[in-house]
């Protein structure tokens, strides 16, 4: 709590450092989903370009199966979240809504913990809605992995040790 | 008439001794010469006047005029000889008279010369008054005499002859050496009424043609350059010219926009301005500021929505705020 107090005293707004609610986190997830969708479309376009270059005569647009789309989407989401949570602590959706994913000690997550949380989010996205009834606005993933999503409008994360 | 050429002849004349017999003889000589000279001059003038005043004279008349001159010269020569004889005789008479006036063996008081000396001293005493009287008389008589002299003398011919014999250049140089020309000009200018004189001169001159001639003969660029070199034109303009008024007047008479569009490469200027401004940075900053405001709005609305949901859930679950 002392670190939290210290952090709160440095923040511009009084609510910064508090755990974020379901609305902001849901909007952030939607924004991240759009980002993943854009990535998937880009991959599909690249795949199409490669196919056109390799088979220009018999070229047809690729039509991947839903399984492939979901698998690829899940994999992209996993990588996307792992990389951003372990580096800046925030994905693009978190950046947009002013959120940051940190450990219980308010430090940046280790990449392994970020990977676990990302995998959990991909496999069980509905765990987010536990934040509605949780007194501390914590999702299932937060409870199991002892992470916290806080309001943080600062451009960069507070320097410090990574939370294992 | 050359002043420098005239020798001082006073030293050559005998110094008169009052009362001496030689003095009287010399006086007689000089008087005779003066009278003869005057007579010859008058005769010469009369003869020349008669000869020149004859209208449409022919060569024959000229020949007769020359003969008359010869006759006149002959007569004058005879007169001169007679005068010399007369003077010599008069000299002998004067010597005899001097012996008579100062006879030897006669007491001093009884000598006639003493009476003459007495008369001479009286004349010397009264000479000043006599001269003044003569001067007054001359003043009265001089104008009439001058007119008579002018009538007798051909003034134009006299002047021409005089001018031929005078070295005017040397005379003018000598006069200029003696004169203080600056002082003379200053006083002359001070005494003249220049304005009417100048107006009269200007009225008689076609100034336009004169100025054209002057402009054609003068290297105006050189003159203007020399004048401008001696003048601090910038300081002069700043001191004497109402610059704001001039600039305002010029700007009123000009269509500045049209002038700029006509004379200025606006595109080039705009490129230079754009190059000088960090326009991308400016746009980035302004759009970044707009984006930042939008994001702040979204974030604040998100926070408010979170709190509203939390309050709603707390009410539904009958949870107090302190339990969170």
Coordinates of C-alpha atoms in Angstrom, one line a residue:
Chain A
X1 CA 0.0 0.0 0.0
X2 CA 2.9 2.3 0.6
X3 CA 3.9 2.1 -3.0
X4 CA 0.3 2.6 -4.0
X5 CA 0.2 5.7 -1.9
X6 CA 3.5 6.9 -3.4
X7 CA 2.2 6.3 -6.9
X8 CA -1.1 8.0 -6.2
X9 CA 0.7 11.0 -4.8
X10 CA 2.6 11.4 -8.0
X11 CA -0.4 11.0 -10.3
X12 CA -2.2 13.9 -11.9
X13 CA -5.8 12.6 -11.1
X14 CA -7.0 11.3 -7.8
X15 CA -8.4 8.1 -9.3
X16 CA -5.1 7.1 -10.9
X17 CA -3.8 3.9 -9.2
X18 CA -7.3 2.7 -8.5
X19 CA -8.4 -0.6 -10.0
X20 CA -10.3 -0.1 -13.2
X21 CA -13.9 -1.1 -13.6
X22 CA -15.7 -3.3 -16.1
X23 CA -16.6 -0.6 -18.6
X24 CA -13.1 0.7 -19.3
X25 CA -11.7 -2.8 -19.4
X26 CA -14.4 -4.0 -21.7
X27 CA -13.8 -1.0 -24.1
X28 CA -10.1 -1.7 -24.0
X29 CA -10.8 -5.3 -24.9
X30 CA -12.9 -4.3 -27.8
X31 CA -10.2 -1.9 -29.0
X32 CA -7.6 -4.7 -28.7
X33 CA -10.0 -7.0 -30.6
X34 CA -10.1 -4.5 -33.4
X35 CA -6.3 -4.3 -33.4
X36 CA -6.1 -8.1 -33.7
X37 CA -8.7 -8.1 -36.4
X38 CA -6.6 -5.6 -38.4
X39 CA -3.6 -7.8 -37.9
X40 CA -5.6 -10.8 -39.2
X41 CA -6.8 -8.8 -42.2
X42 CA -3.2 -7.7 -42.9
X43 CA -2.0 -11.3 -42.6
X44 CA -4.8 -12.4 -45.0
X45 CA -3.8 -9.7 -47.5
X46 CA -0.2 -10.7 -47.3
X47 CA -1.1 -14.3 -47.8
X48 CA -3.2 -13.3 -50.8
X49 CA -0.3 -11.3 -52.3
X50 CA 2.0 -14.3 -51.9
X51 CA -0.5 -16.5 -53.5
X52 CA -0.9 -14.1 -56.4
X53 CA 2.8 -13.9 -56.9
X54 CA 3.2 -17.7 -56.8
X55 CA 0.1 -18.6 -58.8
X56 CA -1.0 -15.5 -60.7
X57 CA -2.9 -17.5 -63.4
X58 CA -5.0 -19.6 -61.1
X59 CA -5.2 -16.9 -58.4
X60 CA -8.2 -16.9 -56.1
X61 CA -8.6 -15.1 -52.8
X62 CA -7.8 -17.4 -49.8
X63 CA -10.8 -18.5 -47.8
X64 CA -9.5 -19.8 -44.5
X65 CA -11.7 -22.0 -42.3
X66 CA -13.3 -20.7 -39.1
X67 CA -11.1 -23.0 -37.1
X68 CA -8.0 -21.5 -38.8
X69 CA -9.3 -18.0 -38.2
X70 CA -10.0 -18.6 -34.5
X71 CA -6.8 -20.4 -34.0
X72 CA -4.8 -17.7 -35.7
X73 CA -6.7 -15.0 -33.9
X74 CA -6.1 -16.6 -30.6
X75 CA -2.4 -17.0 -31.3
X76 CA -2.1 -13.4 -32.4
X77 CA -4.0 -12.2 -29.3
X78 CA -1.8 -14.3 -27.1
X79 CA 1.4 -12.9 -28.6
X80 CA 0.0 -9.3 -28.7
X81 CA -1.0 -9.3 -25.1
X82 CA 2.2 -11.1 -23.9
X83 CA 4.5 -8.7 -25.6
X84 CA 2.7 -5.5 -24.5
X85 CA 2.0 -6.5 -20.9
X86 CA 5.5 -7.6 -20.4
X87 CA 7.0 -4.4 -21.9
X88 CA 4.8 -1.4 -21.3
X89 CA 2.1 -3.1 -19.2
X90 CA -0.6 -1.9 -21.6
X91 CA -2.0 -2.9 -24.9
X92 CA -3.3 -0.4 -27.4
X93 CA -6.8 -0.7 -25.8
X94 CA -5.3 -0.1 -22.4
X95 CA -3.4 2.9 -23.7
X96 CA -6.6 4.3 -25.2
X97 CA -8.5 4.0 -21.9
X98 CA -5.6 4.9 -19.7
X99 CA -5.2 1.4 -18.1
X100 CA -2.1 -0.5 -17.1
X101 CA -1.8 -4.2 -16.1
X102 CA 0.6 -4.6 -13.1
X103 CA 1.3 -7.1 -10.4
X104 CA -0.2 -7.0 -7.0
X105 CA 2.9 -5.1 -5.9
X106 CA 2.1 -2.5 -8.7
X107 CA 5.2 -3.6 -10.6
X108 CA 5.4 -4.5 -14.3
X109 CA 4.6 -8.1 -15.1
X110 CA 7.3 -10.6 -16.0
X111 CA 6.9 -12.1 -19.5
X112 CA 6.0 -15.5 -18.2
X113 CA 3.3 -14.1 -16.1
X114 CA 2.2 -12.0 -19.0
X115 CA 2.1 -15.1 -21.2
X116 CA 0.0 -17.0 -18.6
X117 CA -2.5 -14.1 -18.3
X118 CA -2.7 -13.7 -22.1
X119 CA -3.3 -17.4 -22.6
X120 CA -6.0 -17.3 -19.8
X121 CA -7.6 -14.4 -21.4
X122 CA -7.7 -16.1 -24.9
X123 CA -9.0 -19.4 -23.5
X124 CA -11.5 -17.9 -21.0
X125 CA -12.4 -14.3 -22.0
X126 CA -15.5 -14.4 -19.9
X127 CA -13.4 -14.3 -16.8
X128 CA -13.3 -10.5 -17.3
X129 CA -16.9 -10.2 -16.1
X130 CA -16.0 -11.3 -12.6
X131 CA -14.7 -7.7 -12.2
X132 CA -18.3 -6.6 -12.1
X133 CA -19.0 -8.4 -8.8
X134 CA -15.5 -8.4 -7.5
X135 CA -15.1 -5.7 -4.7
X136 CA -11.7 -4.9 -6.1
X137 CA -12.8 -5.0 -9.7
X138 CA -10.6 -8.0 -10.4
X139 CA -11.3 -10.6 -13.1
X140 CA -10.8 -14.3 -12.8
X141 CA -7.4 -14.0 -14.4
X142 CA -6.4 -11.2 -11.9
X143 CA -7.5 -13.4 -9.0
X144 CA -5.7 -16.4 -10.1
X145 CA -2.5 -14.7 -11.3
X146 CA -2.6 -11.9 -8.7
X147 CA -2.6 -9.1 -11.2
X148 CA -4.3 -5.7 -11.1
X149 CA -5.6 -3.5 -13.9
X150 CA -5.3 0.2 -12.7
X151 CA -6.0 3.6 -14.0
X152 CA -2.7 5.0 -15.2
X153 CA -2.7 8.0 -17.6
X154 CA 1.0 8.4 -17.5
X155 CA 2.8 7.8 -20.8
X156 CA 5.3 5.4 -19.3
X157 CA 5.3 2.8 -16.6
X158 CA 6.9 3.5 -13.3
X159 CA 10.4 2.1 -13.4
X160 CA 11.0 -0.7 -11.0
X161 CA 11.4 -4.5 -10.6
X162 CA 9.3 -6.8 -12.6
X163 CA 6.6 -8.6 -10.8
X164 CA 7.2 -12.4 -11.1
Chain B
X1 CA 49.1 106.9 -71.2
X2 CA 50.9 104.0 -69.6
X3 CA 51.5 105.1 -66.0
X4 CA 54.6 102.9 -65.6
X5 CA 56.1 104.2 -68.9
X6 CA 56.0 107.9 -68.0
X7 CA 59.4 109.0 -66.8
X8 CA 59.7 111.4 -63.9
X9 CA 60.8 114.5 -65.6
X10 CA 60.7 116.8 -62.5
X11 CA 64.3 116.2 -61.8
X12 CA 65.3 117.4 -65.2
X13 CA 63.6 120.8 -64.7
X14 CA 65.7 123.6 -63.2
X15 CA 64.9 124.5 -59.7
X16 CA 63.5 128.1 -59.7
X17 CA 65.2 130.6 -57.5
X18 CA 63.0 133.5 -56.5
X19 CA 64.3 136.8 -57.6
X20 CA 67.1 135.4 -59.9
X21 CA 67.3 136.6 -63.5
X22 CA 67.5 133.0 -64.7
X23 CA 64.2 132.2 -63.2
X24 CA 62.4 135.0 -65.1
X25 CA 64.0 133.8 -68.4
X26 CA 63.0 130.2 -67.7
X27 CA 59.5 131.3 -66.9
X28 CA 59.4 133.3 -70.1
X29 CA 60.6 130.2 -72.0
X30 CA 58.0 128.0 -70.5
X31 CA 55.3 130.5 -71.0
X32 CA 56.2 130.9 -74.6
X33 CA 56.3 127.2 -75.2
X34 CA 53.0 126.7 -73.4
X35 CA 51.3 129.4 -75.4
X36 CA 52.7 128.1 -78.6
X37 CA 51.7 124.5 -77.8
X38 CA 48.2 125.6 -77.0
X39 CA 48.0 127.6 -80.2
X40 CA 49.3 124.7 -82.2
X41 CA 46.8 122.3 -80.5
X42 CA 43.9 124.6 -81.2
X43 CA 44.9 125.1 -84.8
X44 CA 45.4 121.4 -85.3
X45 CA 41.9 120.6 -83.8
X46 CA 40.2 123.3 -85.9
X47 CA 41.8 122.1 -89.1
X48 CA 41.0 118.4 -88.4
X49 CA 37.5 119.3 -87.4
X50 CA 36.9 121.2 -90.6
X51 CA 38.4 118.4 -92.6
X52 CA 36.4 115.6 -91.0
X53 CA 33.1 117.5 -90.9
X54 CA 33.0 118.0 -94.7
X55 CA 30.2 115.8 -96.1
X56 CA 30.8 113.4 -99.1
X57 CA 34.3 114.6 -99.5
X58 CA 36.1 113.5 -102.6
X59 CA 39.7 112.5 -103.1
X60 CA 40.3 116.0 -104.5
X61 CA 39.0 117.6 -101.3
X62 CA 41.1 115.2 -99.3
X63 CA 44.1 116.3 -101.3
X64 CA 43.2 119.9 -100.6
X65 CA 42.9 119.1 -97.0
X66 CA 46.3 117.6 -97.0
X67 CA 47.6 120.7 -98.6
X68 CA 45.9 122.8 -95.9
X69 CA 47.7 120.7 -93.3
X70 CA 51.0 121.3 -95.0
X71 CA 50.3 125.0 -95.0
X72 CA 49.3 124.9 -91.4
X73 CA 52.5 123.0 -90.5
X74 CA 54.5 125.6 -92.4
X75 CA 52.8 128.4 -90.6
X76 CA 53.3 126.7 -87.3
X77 CA 57.0 126.2 -88.1
X78 CA 57.4 129.8 -88.9
X79 CA 55.5 130.7 -85.8
X80 CA 57.8 128.4 -83.8
X81 CA 60.9 130.0 -85.2
X82 CA 59.5 133.5 -84.5
X83 CA 58.7 132.5 -81.0
X84 CA 62.2 131.2 -80.4
X85 CA 63.7 134.4 -81.7
X86 CA 61.3 136.4 -79.6
X87 CA 62.1 134.4 -76.5
X88 CA 65.8 134.8 -77.1
X89 CA 65.3 138.6 -77.5
X90 CA 63.1 138.5 -74.4
X91 CA 65.9 136.7 -72.5
X92 CA 68.3 139.5 -73.3
X93 CA 65.6 142.0 -72.3
X94 CA 65.0 140.2 -69.1
X95 CA 68.7 140.2 -68.3
X96 CA 68.8 143.9 -69.0
X97 CA 65.8 144.3 -66.9
X98 CA 67.4 142.4 -64.1
X99 CA 70.3 144.8 -64.1
X100 CA 67.8 147.7 -64.2
X101 CA 65.9 146.2 -61.3
X102 CA 69.0 145.5 -59.2
X103 CA 71.5 148.2 -60.3
X104 CA 74.9 148.1 -58.7
X105 CA 76.1 151.1 -56.7
X106 CA 72.6 151.9 -55.6
X107 CA 71.5 151.7 -52.0
X108 CA 69.6 148.6 -51.1
X109 CA 66.5 150.4 -50.0
X110 CA 66.3 152.2 -53.4
X111 CA 66.7 149.2 -55.6
X112 CA 63.5 148.2 -57.6
X113 CA 64.1 144.5 -56.9
X114 CA 63.3 145.1 -53.3
X115 CA 59.9 146.4 -54.3
X116 CA 59.4 143.3 -56.4
X117 CA 60.4 141.1 -53.5
X118 CA 57.9 142.9 -51.4
X119 CA 55.2 142.4 -54.0
X120 CA 56.3 138.7 -54.2
X121 CA 56.0 138.1 -50.5
X122 CA 52.5 139.8 -50.5
X123 CA 51.5 137.4 -53.3
X124 CA 52.7 134.4 -51.5
X125 CA 50.8 135.5 -48.4
X126 CA 47.6 135.9 -50.4
X127 CA 48.2 133.0 -52.8
X128 CA 46.0 130.6 -50.9
X129 CA 43.0 132.9 -51.0
X130 CA 43.6 133.6 -54.6
X131 CA 43.8 129.9 -55.4
X132 CA 40.5 129.4 -53.6
X133 CA 38.9 132.2 -55.5
X134 CA 40.3 130.8 -58.8
X135 CA 38.9 127.4 -57.9
X136 CA 35.5 128.8 -57.3
X137 CA 35.7 130.6 -60.5
X138 CA 36.8 127.4 -62.2
X139 CA 33.9 125.6 -60.8
X140 CA 31.6 128.0 -62.4
X141 CA 33.5 128.2 -65.7
X142 CA 34.5 124.5 -66.0
X143 CA 31.2 123.1 -67.2
X144 CA 30.9 125.6 -69.9
X145 CA 34.5 125.2 -70.8
X146 CA 34.1 121.5 -70.8
X147 CA 31.2 121.7 -73.2
X148 CA 33.2 124.0 -75.4
X149 CA 36.1 121.6 -75.3
X150 CA 33.8 118.6 -76.1
X151 CA 32.5 120.5 -79.1
X152 CA 36.0 121.3 -80.3
X153 CA 37.3 117.7 -79.8
X154 CA 36.2 114.6 -81.6
X155 CA 35.7 112.6 -78.4
X156 CA 35.1 109.3 -80.2
X157 CA 38.3 109.6 -82.3
X158 CA 40.2 110.7 -79.2
X159 CA 39.0 107.7 -77.3
X160 CA 39.8 105.3 -80.1
X161 CA 43.2 106.8 -80.5
X162 CA 43.8 106.6 -76.7
X163 CA 42.6 103.0 -76.6
X164 CA 44.9 102.0 -79.4
X165 CA 47.8 103.4 -77.5
X166 CA 46.9 101.9 -74.2
X167 CA 47.8 98.4 -73.2
X168 CA 44.5 97.6 -71.7
X169 CA 45.5 94.2 -70.4
X170 CA 48.4 95.6 -68.5
X171 CA 46.3 98.5 -67.3
X172 CA 43.6 96.1 -66.1
X173 CA 46.2 93.8 -64.4
X174 CA 47.7 96.8 -62.6
X175 CA 44.2 98.1 -61.6
X176 CA 43.3 94.7 -60.3
X177 CA 46.5 94.5 -58.2
X178 CA 45.7 97.9 -56.7
X179 CA 42.0 97.2 -56.1
X180 CA 40.4 95.1 -53.4
X181 CA 38.0 93.4 -55.8
X182 CA 36.2 91.4 -53.1
X183 CA 35.5 94.5 -51.0
X184 CA 34.5 96.4 -54.1
X185 CA 32.1 93.7 -55.2
X186 CA 30.7 93.3 -51.7
X187 CA 30.0 97.0 -51.5
X188 CA 28.6 97.1 -55.0
X189 CA 26.3 94.2 -54.3
X190 CA 25.2 95.7 -51.0
X191 CA 24.3 99.0 -52.7
X192 CA 22.6 97.4 -55.6
X193 CA 18.9 96.5 -55.6
X194 CA 19.4 93.0 -56.8
X195 CA 15.9 91.8 -56.9
X196 CA 14.6 94.1 -59.7
X197 CA 17.9 93.7 -61.5
X198 CA 17.5 89.9 -61.4
X199 CA 13.9 90.1 -62.4
X200 CA 14.8 92.3 -65.3
X201 CA 17.6 89.9 -66.4
X202 CA 15.3 86.8 -66.0
X203 CA 12.6 88.5 -68.0
X204 CA 15.0 88.9 -70.9
X205 CA 16.2 85.3 -70.8
X206 CA 14.6 82.1 -72.1
X207 CA 15.3 80.1 -69.0
X208 CA 14.2 76.9 -70.5
X209 CA 16.6 77.0 -73.4
X210 CA 19.4 78.2 -71.0
X211 CA 18.7 75.3 -68.7
X212 CA 18.7 72.9 -71.6
X213 CA 22.1 74.2 -72.7
X214 CA 23.4 73.9 -69.2
X215 CA 22.1 70.4 -68.8
X216 CA 23.6 69.4 -72.2
X217 CA 27.0 70.8 -71.2
X218 CA 27.1 69.6 -67.6
X219 CA 27.9 66.0 -66.6
X220 CA 24.9 65.8 -64.3
X221 CA 25.9 62.3 -62.9
X222 CA 29.3 63.6 -61.8
X223 CA 27.9 66.8 -60.3
X224 CA 25.1 64.9 -58.5
X225 CA 27.6 62.3 -57.4
X226 CA 30.0 64.9 -55.9
X227 CA 27.1 66.6 -54.2
X228 CA 25.7 63.4 -52.7
X229 CA 29.2 62.4 -51.6
X230 CA 29.3 65.6 -49.5
X231 CA 25.8 65.1 -48.0
X232 CA 24.7 62.5 -45.5
X233 CA 21.5 61.9 -47.4
X234 CA 20.1 59.4 -44.9
X235 CA 20.5 61.7 -41.9
X236 CA 19.1 64.6 -44.0
X237 CA 16.0 62.7 -45.0
X238 CA 15.5 61.4 -41.5
X239 CA 15.7 64.9 -40.1
X240 CA 13.8 66.8 -42.7
X241 CA 11.2 64.3 -44.1
X242 CA 8.0 63.3 -42.5
X243 CA 8.5 59.7 -43.3
X244 CA 5.2 58.3 -41.9
X245 CA 3.3 60.8 -43.9
X246 CA 5.3 60.0 -47.1
X247 CA 4.9 56.3 -46.6
X248 CA 1.2 56.6 -45.9
X249 CA 0.7 58.7 -49.0
X250 CA 2.7 56.2 -51.1
X251 CA 0.7 53.3 -49.8
X252 CA -2.5 55.1 -50.4
X253 CA -1.6 55.5 -54.0
X254 CA -0.5 51.9 -54.5
X255 CA -2.4 48.7 -54.8
X256 CA 0.0 46.8 -52.7
X257 CA -1.7 43.4 -53.2
X258 CA -1.6 43.7 -56.9
X259 CA 2.0 44.9 -56.8
X260 CA 3.0 42.0 -54.6
X261 CA 1.2 39.5 -56.8
X262 CA 2.8 41.0 -59.9
X263 CA 6.4 41.5 -58.6
X264 CA 6.9 38.9 -56.0
X265 CA 7.3 35.2 -56.5
X266 CA 4.7 34.3 -53.9
X267 CA 5.2 30.6 -54.3
X268 CA 8.9 30.9 -53.7
X269 CA 8.3 33.1 -50.7
X270 CA 5.7 30.6 -49.4
X271 CA 8.1 27.8 -49.9
X272 CA 10.8 29.7 -47.9
X273 CA 8.3 30.4 -45.1
X274 CA 7.2 26.8 -45.0
X275 CA 10.8 25.7 -45.0
X276 CA 11.4 28.0 -42.1
X277 CA 8.5 26.7 -40.1
X278 CA 8.3 23.2 -38.7
X279 CA 4.9 22.8 -40.3
X280 CA 4.7 19.0 -39.7
X281 CA 5.6 19.5 -36.1
X282 CA 3.0 22.3 -35.8
X283 CA 0.3 20.1 -37.4
X284 CA 1.4 17.1 -35.3
X285 CA 1.3 19.3 -32.2
X286 CA -2.2 20.7 -33.0
X287 CA -3.6 17.3 -34.0
X288 CA -1.9 15.7 -31.1
X289 CA -3.5 18.2 -28.8
X290 CA -6.9 17.5 -30.3
X291 CA -6.3 13.7 -30.0
X292 CA -5.1 14.1 -26.5
X293 CA -8.3 16.0 -25.6
X294 CA -10.4 13.3 -27.2
X295 CA -8.6 10.6 -25.4
X296 CA -8.9 12.4 -22.1
X297 CA -12.6 12.7 -22.7
X298 CA -13.0 9.0 -23.4
X299 CA -10.9 8.1 -20.4
X300 CA -12.9 10.4 -18.1
X301 CA -16.2 9.0 -19.4
X302 CA -14.9 5.5 -18.9
X303 CA -13.9 6.2 -15.3
X304 CA -17.4 7.7 -14.6
X305 CA -19.0 4.7 -16.2
X306 CA -16.9 2.4 -14.1
X307 CA -18.0 4.2 -10.9
X308 CA -21.6 4.2 -12.0
X309 CA -21.5 0.4 -12.6
X310 CA -19.8 -0.1 -9.3
X311 CA -22.3 1.9 -7.4
X312 CA -25.1 0.0 -9.2
X313 CA -23.6 -3.3 -8.3
X314 CA -23.0 -2.2 -4.7
X315 CA -26.6 -1.3 -4.4
X316 CA -27.8 -4.6 -6.0
X317 CA -25.5 -6.6 -3.7
X318 CA -26.3 -4.4 -0.8
X319 CA -22.6 -3.7 -0.5
X320 CA -21.2 -0.7 1.3
X321 CA -18.5 1.4 -0.2
X322 CA -16.1 0.8 2.6
X323 CA -16.1 -2.9 1.8
X324 CA -14.5 -2.4 -1.5

